[in-house]
Short mmCIF file of N, CA and C in Angstrom, two decimals:
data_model
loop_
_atom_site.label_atom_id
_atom_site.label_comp_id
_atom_site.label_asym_id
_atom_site.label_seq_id
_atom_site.Cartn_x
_atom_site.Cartn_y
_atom_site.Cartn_z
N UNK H 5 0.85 -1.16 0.00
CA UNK H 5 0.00 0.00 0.00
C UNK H 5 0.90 1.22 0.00
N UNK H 6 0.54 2.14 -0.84
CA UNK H 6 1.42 3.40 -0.60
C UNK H 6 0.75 4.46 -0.03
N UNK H 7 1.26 5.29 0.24
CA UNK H 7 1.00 6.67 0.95
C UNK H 7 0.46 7.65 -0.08
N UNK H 8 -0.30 7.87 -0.70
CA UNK H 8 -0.35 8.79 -1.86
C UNK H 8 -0.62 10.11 -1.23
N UNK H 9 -1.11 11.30 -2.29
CA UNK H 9 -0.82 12.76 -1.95
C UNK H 9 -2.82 12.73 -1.83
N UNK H 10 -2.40 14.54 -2.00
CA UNK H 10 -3.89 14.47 -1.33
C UNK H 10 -4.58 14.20 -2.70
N UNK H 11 -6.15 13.54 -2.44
CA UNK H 11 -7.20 13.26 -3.37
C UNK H 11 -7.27 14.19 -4.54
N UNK H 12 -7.37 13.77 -5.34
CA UNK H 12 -8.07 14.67 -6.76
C UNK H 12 -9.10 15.06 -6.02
N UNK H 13 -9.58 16.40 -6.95
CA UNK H 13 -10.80 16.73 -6.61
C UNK H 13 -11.57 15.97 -7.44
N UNK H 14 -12.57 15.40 -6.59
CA UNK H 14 -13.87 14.62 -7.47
C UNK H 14 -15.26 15.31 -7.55
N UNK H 15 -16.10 14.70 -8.42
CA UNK H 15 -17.11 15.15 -8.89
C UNK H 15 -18.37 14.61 -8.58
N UNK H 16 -18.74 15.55 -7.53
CA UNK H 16 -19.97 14.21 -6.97
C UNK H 16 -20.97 13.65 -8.34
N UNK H 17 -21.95 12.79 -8.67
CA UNK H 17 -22.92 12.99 -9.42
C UNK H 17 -23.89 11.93 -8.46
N UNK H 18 -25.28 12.78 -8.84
CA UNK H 18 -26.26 12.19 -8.19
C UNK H 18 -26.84 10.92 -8.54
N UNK H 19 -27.20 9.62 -8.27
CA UNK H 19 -27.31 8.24 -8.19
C UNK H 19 -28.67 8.26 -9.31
N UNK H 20 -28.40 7.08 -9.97
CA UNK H 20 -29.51 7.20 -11.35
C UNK H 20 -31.04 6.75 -10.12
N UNK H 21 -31.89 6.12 -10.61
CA UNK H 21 -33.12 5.95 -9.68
C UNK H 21 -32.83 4.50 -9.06
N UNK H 22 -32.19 3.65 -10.20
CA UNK H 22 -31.98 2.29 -10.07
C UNK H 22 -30.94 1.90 -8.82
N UNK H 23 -29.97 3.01 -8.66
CA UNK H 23 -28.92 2.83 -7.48
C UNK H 23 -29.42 3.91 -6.66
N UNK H 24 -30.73 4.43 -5.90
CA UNK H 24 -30.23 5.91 -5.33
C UNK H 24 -29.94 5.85 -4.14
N UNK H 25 -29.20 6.64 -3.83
CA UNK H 25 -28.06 7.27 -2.29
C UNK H 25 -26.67 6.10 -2.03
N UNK H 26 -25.96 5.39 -3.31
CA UNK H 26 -24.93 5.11 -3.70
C UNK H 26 -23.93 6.16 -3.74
N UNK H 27 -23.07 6.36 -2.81
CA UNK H 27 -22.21 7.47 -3.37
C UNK H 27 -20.95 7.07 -4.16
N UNK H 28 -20.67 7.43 -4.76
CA UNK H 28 -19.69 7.69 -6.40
C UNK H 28 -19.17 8.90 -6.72
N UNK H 29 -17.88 8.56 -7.24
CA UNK H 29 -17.20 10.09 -7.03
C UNK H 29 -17.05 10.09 -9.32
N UNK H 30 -16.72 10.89 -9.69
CA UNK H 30 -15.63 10.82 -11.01
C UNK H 30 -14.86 11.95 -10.73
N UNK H 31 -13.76 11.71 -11.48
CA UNK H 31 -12.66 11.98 -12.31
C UNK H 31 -12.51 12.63 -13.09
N UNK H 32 -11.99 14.09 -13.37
CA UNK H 32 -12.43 14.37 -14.77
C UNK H 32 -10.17 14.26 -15.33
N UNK H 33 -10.18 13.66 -16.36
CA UNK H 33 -9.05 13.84 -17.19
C UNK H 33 -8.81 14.60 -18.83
N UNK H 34 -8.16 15.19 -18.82
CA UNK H 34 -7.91 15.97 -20.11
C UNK H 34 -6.77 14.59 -20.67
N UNK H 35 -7.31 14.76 -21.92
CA UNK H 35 -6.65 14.23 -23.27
C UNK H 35 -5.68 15.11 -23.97
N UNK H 36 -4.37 14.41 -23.93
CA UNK H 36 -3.43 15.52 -24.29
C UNK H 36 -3.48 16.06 -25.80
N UNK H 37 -3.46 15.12 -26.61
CA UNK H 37 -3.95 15.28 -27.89
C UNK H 37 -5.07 16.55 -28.60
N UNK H 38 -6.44 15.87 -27.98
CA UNK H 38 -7.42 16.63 -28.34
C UNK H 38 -7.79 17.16 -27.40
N UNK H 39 -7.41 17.32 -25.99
CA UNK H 39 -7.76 18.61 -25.46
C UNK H 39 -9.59 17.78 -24.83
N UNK H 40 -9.73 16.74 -24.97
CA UNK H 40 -11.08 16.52 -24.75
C UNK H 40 -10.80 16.41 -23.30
N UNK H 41 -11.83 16.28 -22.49
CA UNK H 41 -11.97 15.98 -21.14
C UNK H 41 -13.44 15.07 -20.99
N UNK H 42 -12.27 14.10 -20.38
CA UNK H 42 -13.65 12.94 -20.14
C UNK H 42 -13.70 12.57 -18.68
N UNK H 43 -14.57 11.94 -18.23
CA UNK H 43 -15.12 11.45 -16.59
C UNK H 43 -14.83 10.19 -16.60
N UNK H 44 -14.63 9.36 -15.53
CA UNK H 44 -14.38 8.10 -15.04
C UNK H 44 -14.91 8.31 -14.20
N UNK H 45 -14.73 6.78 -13.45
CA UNK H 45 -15.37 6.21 -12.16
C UNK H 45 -14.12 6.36 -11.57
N UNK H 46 -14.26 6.99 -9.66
CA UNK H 46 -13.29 7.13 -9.22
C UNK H 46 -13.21 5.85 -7.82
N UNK H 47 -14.62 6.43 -7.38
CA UNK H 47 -14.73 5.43 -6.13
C UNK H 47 -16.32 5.12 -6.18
N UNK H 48 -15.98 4.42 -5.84
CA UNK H 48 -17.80 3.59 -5.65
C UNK H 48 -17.82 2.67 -4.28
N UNK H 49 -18.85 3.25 -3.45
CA UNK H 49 -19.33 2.15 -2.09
C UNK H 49 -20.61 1.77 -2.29
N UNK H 50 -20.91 0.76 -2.49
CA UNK H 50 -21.80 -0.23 -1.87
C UNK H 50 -22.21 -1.03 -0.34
N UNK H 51 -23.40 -1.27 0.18
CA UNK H 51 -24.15 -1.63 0.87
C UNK H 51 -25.20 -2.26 1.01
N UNK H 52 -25.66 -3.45 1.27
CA UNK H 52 -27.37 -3.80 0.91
C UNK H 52 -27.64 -3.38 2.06
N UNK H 53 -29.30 -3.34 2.72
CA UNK H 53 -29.72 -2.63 3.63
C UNK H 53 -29.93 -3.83 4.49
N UNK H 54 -30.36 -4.30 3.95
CA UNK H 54 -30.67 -6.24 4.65
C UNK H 54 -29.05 -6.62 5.27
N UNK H 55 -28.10 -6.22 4.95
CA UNK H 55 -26.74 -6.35 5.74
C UNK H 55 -26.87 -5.27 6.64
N UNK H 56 -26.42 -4.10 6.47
CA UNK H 56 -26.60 -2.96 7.45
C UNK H 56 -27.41 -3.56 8.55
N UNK H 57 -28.98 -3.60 8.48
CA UNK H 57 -29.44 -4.65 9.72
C UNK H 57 -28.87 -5.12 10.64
N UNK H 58 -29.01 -6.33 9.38
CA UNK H 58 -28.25 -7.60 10.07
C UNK H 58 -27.16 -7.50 10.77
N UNK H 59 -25.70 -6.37 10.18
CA UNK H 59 -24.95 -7.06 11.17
C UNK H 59 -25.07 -5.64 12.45
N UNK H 60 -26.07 -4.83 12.39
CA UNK H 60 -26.35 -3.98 13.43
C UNK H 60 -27.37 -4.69 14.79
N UNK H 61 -27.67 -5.74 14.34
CA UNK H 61 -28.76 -6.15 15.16
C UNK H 61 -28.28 -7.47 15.61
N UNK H 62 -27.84 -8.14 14.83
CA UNK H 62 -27.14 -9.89 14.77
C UNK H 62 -25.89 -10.09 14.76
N UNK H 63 -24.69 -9.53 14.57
CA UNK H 63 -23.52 -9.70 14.73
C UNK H 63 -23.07 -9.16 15.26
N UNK H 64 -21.32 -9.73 16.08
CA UNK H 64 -21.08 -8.80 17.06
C UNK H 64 -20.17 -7.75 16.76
N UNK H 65 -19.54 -6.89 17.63
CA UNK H 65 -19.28 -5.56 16.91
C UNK H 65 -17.27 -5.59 16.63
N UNK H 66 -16.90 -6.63 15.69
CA UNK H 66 -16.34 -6.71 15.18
C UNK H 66 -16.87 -6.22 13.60
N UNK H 67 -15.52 -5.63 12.62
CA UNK H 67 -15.29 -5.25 11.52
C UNK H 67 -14.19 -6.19 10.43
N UNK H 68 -14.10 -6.87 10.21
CA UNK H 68 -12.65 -7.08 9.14
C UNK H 68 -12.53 -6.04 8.18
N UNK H 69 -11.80 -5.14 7.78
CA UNK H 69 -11.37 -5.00 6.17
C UNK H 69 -10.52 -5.68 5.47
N UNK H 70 -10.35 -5.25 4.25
CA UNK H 70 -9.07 -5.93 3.41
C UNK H 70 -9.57 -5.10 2.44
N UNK H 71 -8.56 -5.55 1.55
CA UNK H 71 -8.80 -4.80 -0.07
C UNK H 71 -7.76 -6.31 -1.03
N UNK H 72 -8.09 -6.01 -1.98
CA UNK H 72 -7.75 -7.23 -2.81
C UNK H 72 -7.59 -6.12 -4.52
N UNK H 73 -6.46 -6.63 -5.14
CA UNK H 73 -6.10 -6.38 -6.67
C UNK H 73 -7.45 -6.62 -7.53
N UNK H 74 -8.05 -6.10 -8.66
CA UNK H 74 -8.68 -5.99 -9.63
C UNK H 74 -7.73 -6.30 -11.13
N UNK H 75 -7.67 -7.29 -11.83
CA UNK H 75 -6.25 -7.56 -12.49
C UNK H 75 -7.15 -7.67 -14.04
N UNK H 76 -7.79 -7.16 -14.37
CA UNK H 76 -8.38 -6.72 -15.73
C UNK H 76 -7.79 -5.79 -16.19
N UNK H 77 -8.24 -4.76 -17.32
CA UNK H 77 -7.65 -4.38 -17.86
C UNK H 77 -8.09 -2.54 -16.96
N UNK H 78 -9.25 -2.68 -15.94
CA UNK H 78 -9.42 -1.48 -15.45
C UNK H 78 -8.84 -1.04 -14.44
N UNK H 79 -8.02 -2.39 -13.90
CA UNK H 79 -7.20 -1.63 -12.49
C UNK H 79 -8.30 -1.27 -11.34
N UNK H 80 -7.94 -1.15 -10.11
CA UNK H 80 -8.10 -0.29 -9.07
C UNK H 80 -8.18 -1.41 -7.86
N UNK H 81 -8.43 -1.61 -6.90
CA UNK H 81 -8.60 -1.73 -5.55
C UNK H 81 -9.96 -2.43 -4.95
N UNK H 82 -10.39 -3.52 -4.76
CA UNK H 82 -12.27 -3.74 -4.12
C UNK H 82 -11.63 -3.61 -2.44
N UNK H 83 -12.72 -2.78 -1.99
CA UNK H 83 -12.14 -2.54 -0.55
C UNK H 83 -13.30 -3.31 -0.10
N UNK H 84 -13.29 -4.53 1.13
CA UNK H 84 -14.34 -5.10 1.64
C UNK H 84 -14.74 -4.77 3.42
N UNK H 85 -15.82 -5.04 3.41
CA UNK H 85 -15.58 -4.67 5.09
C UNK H 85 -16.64 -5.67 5.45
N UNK H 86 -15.94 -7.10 6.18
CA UNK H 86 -16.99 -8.37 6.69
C UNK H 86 -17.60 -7.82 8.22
N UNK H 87 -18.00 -8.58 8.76
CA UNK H 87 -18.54 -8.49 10.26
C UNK H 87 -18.22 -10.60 10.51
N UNK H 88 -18.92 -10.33 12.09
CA UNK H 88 -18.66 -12.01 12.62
C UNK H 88 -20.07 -12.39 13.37
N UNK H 89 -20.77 -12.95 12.55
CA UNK H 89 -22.19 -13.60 13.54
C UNK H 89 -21.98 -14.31 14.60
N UNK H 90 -23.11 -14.63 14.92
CA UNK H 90 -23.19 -15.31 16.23
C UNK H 90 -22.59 -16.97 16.22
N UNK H 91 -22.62 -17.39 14.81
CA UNK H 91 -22.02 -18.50 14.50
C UNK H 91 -20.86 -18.55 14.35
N UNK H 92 -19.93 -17.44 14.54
CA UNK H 92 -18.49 -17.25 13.69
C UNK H 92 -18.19 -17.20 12.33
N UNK H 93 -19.65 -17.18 11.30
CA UNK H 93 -19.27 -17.18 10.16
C UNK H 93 -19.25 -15.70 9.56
N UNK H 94 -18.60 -15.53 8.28
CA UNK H 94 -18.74 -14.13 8.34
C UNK H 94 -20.21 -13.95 7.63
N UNK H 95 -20.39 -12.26 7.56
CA UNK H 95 -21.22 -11.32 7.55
C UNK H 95 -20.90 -10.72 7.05
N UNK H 96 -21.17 -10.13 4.74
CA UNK H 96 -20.91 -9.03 4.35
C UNK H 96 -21.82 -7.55 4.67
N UNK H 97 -20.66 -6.85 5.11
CA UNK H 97 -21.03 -5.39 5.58
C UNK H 97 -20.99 -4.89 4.35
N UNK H 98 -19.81 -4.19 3.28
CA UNK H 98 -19.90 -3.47 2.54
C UNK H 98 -18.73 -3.64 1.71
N UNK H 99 -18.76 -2.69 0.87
CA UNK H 99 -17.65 -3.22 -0.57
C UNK H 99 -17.59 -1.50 -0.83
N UNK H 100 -16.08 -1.64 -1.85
CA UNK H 100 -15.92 0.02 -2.11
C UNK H 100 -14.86 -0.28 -3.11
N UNK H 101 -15.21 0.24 -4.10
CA UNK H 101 -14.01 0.72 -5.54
C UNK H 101 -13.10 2.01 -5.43
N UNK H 102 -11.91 1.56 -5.42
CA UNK H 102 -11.31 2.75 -5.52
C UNK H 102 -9.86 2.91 -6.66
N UNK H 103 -9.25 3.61 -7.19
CA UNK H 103 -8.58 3.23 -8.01
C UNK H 103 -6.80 3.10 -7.43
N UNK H 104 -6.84 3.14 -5.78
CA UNK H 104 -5.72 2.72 -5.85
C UNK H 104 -5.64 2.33 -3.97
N UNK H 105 -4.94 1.76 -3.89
CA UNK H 105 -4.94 1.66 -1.70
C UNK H 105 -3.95 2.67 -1.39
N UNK H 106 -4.92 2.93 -0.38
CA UNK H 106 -3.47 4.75 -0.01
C UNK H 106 -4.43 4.48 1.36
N UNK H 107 -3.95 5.15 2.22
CA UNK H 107 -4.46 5.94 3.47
C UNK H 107 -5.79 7.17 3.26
N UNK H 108 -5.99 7.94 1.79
CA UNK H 108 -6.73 8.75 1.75
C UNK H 108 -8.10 7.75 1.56
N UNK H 109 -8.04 6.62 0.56
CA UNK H 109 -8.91 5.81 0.06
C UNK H 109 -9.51 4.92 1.23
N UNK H 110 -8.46 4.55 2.44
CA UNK H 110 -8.89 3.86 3.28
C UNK H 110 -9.96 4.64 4.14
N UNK H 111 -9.25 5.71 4.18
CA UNK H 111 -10.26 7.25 4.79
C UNK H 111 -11.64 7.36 4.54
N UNK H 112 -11.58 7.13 3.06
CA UNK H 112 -12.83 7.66 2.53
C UNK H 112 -13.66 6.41 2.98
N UNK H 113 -13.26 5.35 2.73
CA UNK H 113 -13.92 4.02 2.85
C UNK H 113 -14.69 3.73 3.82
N UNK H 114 -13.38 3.81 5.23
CA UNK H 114 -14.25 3.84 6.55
C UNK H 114 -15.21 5.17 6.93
N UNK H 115 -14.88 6.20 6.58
CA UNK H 115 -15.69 6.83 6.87
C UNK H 115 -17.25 6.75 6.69
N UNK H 116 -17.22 6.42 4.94
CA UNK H 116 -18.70 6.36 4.68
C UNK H 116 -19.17 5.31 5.16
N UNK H 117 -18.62 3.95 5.48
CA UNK H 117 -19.19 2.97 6.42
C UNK H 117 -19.95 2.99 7.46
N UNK H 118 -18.60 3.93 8.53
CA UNK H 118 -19.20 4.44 9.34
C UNK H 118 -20.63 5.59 9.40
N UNK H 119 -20.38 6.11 8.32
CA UNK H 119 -21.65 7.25 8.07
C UNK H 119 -22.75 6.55 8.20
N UNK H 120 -22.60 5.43 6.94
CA UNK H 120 -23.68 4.08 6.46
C UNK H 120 -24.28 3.70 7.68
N UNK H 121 -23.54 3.29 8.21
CA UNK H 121 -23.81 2.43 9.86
C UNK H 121 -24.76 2.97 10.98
N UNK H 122 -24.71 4.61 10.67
CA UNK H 122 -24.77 4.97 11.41
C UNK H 122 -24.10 5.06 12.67
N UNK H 123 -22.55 4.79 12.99
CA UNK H 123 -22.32 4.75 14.41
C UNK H 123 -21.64 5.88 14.85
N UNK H 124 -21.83 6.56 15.79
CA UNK H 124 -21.31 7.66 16.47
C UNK H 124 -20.47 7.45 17.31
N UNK H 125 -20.51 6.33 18.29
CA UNK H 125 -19.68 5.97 19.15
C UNK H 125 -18.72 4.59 18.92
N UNK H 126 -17.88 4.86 18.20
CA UNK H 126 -16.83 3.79 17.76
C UNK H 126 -16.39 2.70 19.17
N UNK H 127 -16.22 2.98 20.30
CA UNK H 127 -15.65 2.22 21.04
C UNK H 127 -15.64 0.84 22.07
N UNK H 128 -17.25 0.83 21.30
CA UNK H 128 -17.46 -1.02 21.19
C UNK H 128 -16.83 -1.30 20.21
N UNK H 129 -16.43 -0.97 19.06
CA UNK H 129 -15.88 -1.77 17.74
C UNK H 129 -14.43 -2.45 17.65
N UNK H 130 -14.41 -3.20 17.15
CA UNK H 130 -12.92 -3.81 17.16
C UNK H 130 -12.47 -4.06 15.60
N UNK H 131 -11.84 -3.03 15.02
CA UNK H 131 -11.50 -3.35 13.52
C UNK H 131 -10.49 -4.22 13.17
N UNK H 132 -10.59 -5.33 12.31
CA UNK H 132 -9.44 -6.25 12.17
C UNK H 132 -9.35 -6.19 10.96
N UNK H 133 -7.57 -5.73 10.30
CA UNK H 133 -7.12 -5.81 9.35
C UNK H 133 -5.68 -6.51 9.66
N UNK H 134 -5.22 -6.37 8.02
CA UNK H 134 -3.39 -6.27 7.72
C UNK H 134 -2.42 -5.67 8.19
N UNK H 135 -1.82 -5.39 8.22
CA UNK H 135 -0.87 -4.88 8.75
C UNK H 135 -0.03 -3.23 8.44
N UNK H 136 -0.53 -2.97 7.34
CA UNK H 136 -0.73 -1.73 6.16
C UNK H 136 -0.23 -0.51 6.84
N UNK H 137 0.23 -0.01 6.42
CA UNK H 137 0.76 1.38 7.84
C UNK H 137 -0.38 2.30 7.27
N UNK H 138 -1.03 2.95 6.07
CA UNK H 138 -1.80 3.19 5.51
C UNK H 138 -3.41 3.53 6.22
N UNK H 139 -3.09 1.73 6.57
CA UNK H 139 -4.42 1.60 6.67
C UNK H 139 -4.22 1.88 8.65
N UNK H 140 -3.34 1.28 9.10
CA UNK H 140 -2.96 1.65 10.44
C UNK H 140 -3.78 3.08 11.11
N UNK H 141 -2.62 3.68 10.04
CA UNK H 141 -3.29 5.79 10.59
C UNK H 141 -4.79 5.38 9.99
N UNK H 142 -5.63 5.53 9.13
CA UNK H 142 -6.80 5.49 9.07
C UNK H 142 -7.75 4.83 9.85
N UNK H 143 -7.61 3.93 10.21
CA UNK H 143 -8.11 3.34 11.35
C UNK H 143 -8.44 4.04 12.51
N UNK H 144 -6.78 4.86 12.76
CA UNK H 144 -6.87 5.56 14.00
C UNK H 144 -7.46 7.26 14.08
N UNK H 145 -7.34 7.50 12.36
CA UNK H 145 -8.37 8.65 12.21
C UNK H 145 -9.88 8.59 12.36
N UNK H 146 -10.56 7.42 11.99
CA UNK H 146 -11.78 7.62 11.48
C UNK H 146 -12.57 7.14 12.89
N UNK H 147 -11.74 5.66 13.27
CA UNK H 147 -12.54 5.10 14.11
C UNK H 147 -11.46 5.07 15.32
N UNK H 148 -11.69 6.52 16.07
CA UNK H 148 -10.35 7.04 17.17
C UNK H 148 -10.42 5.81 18.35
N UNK H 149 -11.99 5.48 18.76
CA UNK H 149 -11.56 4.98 19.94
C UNK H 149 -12.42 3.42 19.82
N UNK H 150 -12.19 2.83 18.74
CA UNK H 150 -12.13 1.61 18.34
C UNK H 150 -11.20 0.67 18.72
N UNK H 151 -10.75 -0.56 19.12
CA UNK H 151 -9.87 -1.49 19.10
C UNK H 151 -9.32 -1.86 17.65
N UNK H 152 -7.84 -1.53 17.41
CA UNK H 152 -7.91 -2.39 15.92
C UNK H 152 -6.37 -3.41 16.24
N UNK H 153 -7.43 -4.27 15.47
CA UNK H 153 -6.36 -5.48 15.75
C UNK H 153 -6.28 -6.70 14.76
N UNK H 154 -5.00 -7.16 14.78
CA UNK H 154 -4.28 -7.64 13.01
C UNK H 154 -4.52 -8.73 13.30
N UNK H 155 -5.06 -9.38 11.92
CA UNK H 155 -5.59 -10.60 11.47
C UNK H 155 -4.35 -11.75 11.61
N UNK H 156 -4.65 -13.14 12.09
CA UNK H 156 -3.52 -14.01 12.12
C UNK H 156 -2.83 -14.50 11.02
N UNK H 157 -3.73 -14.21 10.11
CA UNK H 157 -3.09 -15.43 8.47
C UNK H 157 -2.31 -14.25 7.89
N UNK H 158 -2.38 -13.03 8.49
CA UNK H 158 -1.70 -12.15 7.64
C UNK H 158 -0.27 -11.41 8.13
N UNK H 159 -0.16 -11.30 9.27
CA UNK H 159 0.98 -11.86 10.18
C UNK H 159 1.62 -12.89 10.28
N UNK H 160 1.28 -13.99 9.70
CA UNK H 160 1.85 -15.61 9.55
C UNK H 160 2.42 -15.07 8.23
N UNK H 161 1.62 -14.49 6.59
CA UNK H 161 2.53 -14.51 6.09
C UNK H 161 3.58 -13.32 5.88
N UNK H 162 3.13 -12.41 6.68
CA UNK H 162 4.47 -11.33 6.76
C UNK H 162 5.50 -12.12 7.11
N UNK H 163 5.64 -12.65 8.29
CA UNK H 163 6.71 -13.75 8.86
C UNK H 163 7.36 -14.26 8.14
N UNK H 164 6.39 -15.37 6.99
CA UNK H 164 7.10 -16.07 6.59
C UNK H 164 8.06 -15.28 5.05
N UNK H 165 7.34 -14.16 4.66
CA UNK H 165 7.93 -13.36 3.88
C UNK H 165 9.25 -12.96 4.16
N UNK H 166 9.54 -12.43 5.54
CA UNK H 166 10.94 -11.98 5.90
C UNK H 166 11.24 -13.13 6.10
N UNK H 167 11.19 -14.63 5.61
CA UNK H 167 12.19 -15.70 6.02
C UNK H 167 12.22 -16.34 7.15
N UNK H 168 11.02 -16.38 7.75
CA UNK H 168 11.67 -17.52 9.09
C UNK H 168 10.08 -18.23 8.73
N UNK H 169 10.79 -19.33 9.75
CA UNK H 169 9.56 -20.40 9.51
C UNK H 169 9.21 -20.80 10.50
N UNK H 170 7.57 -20.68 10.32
CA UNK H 170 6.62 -20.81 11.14
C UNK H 170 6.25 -21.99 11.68
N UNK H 171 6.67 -22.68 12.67
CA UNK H 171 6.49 -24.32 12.36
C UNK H 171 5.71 -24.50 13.62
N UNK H 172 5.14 -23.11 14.78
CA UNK H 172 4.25 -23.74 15.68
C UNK H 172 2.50 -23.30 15.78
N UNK H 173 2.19 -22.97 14.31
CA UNK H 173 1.13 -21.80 13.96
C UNK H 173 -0.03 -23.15 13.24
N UNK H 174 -0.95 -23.56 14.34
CA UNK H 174 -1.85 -24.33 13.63
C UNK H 174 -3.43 -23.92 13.32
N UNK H 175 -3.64 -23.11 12.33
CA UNK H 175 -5.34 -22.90 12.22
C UNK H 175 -6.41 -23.33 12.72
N UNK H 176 -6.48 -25.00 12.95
CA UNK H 176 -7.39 -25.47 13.32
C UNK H 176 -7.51 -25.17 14.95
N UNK H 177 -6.07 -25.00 15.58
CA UNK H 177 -6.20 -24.97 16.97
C UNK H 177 -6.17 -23.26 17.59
N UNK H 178 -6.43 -22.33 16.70
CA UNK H 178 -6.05 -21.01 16.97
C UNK H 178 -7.23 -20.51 17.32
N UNK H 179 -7.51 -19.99 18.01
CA UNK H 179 -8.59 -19.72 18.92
C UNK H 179 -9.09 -18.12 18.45
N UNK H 180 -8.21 -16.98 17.47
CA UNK H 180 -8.19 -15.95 17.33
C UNK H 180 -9.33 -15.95 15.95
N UNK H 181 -9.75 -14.65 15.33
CA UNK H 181 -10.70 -14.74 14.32
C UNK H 181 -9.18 -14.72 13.24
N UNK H 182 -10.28 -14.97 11.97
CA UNK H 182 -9.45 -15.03 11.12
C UNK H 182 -10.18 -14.55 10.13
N UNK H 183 -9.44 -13.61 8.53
CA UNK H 183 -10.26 -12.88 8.05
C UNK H 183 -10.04 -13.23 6.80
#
């Protein structure tokens, strides 16, 4: 994840009837050539309302994020945000397009979640991510007096990335969530 500079300015536009109160940003870029200027998609969050509910009413007040590569030909970032039911299985909260992982994008992400959510008082919540320095400060911007705390499979493979080996780390017997 990198650190990027501050946000483009984006362009709100208002939600067709079929998506409404989706927020979506564009882009506007000039064409060096012809001087045209065209719009893109910059960020996009999603939510169903039947989740919102659910994990406001039925799950407990754990968060996972992550974000994962888009490897087509459009590029950008799916930012996810699970929850943990009463069963331990997960619970999709929400999803978010963005065209790159930075700390500003993580910003924007949790924030509108949180907006979504409705929650004012962060400090039942316990956010579990990666390890991301990125995502670290954002965490500690948006959701100040939240618990956030790093996922095991993703610390196992930082570890094993810098070279040492993990030989007393068993999944089945790990008692911690996992995301």
């Amino acid at each position: 994840m990198t650190q990027c500079g501050p946000t483009p300015p984006r362009t709100p536009r208002k939600a067709g009837a079929s998506c409404t109160g989706l927020p979506f940003f564009f882009n506007k870029v000039k064409i060096p050539r012809t001087e045209e200027v065209k719009e893109y998609l910059a960020t996009l969050y999603w939510s169903y309302d039947a989740c919102k509910r659910g994990v406001l009413a039925g799950c407990r007040p754990i968060i996972c994020i992550d974000a994962c590569h888009i490897k087509t030909k459009y590029k950008g970032q799916v930012l996810t945000a699970v929850g943990i039911d009463g069963n331990d299985c997960i619970y999709p909260i929400a999803m978010g397009l963005v065209e790159v992982e930075c700390t500003s994008s993580w910003e924007w992400f949790l924030t509108t979640l949180r907006d979504d959510l409705n929650i004012t008082n962060t400090s039942p919540w316990t956010i579990m991510s990666d390890k991301q320095k990125g995502l670290i400060n954002a965490v500690q911007k948006v959701w100040p007096d939240a618990e956030h705390r790093f996922c095991v499979r993703h610390m196992l493979q930082n570890f094993q990335r810098a070279g040492h080996r993990a030989t007393s780390y068993k999944p089945e017997k790990c008692h911690s969530y996992q995301c």
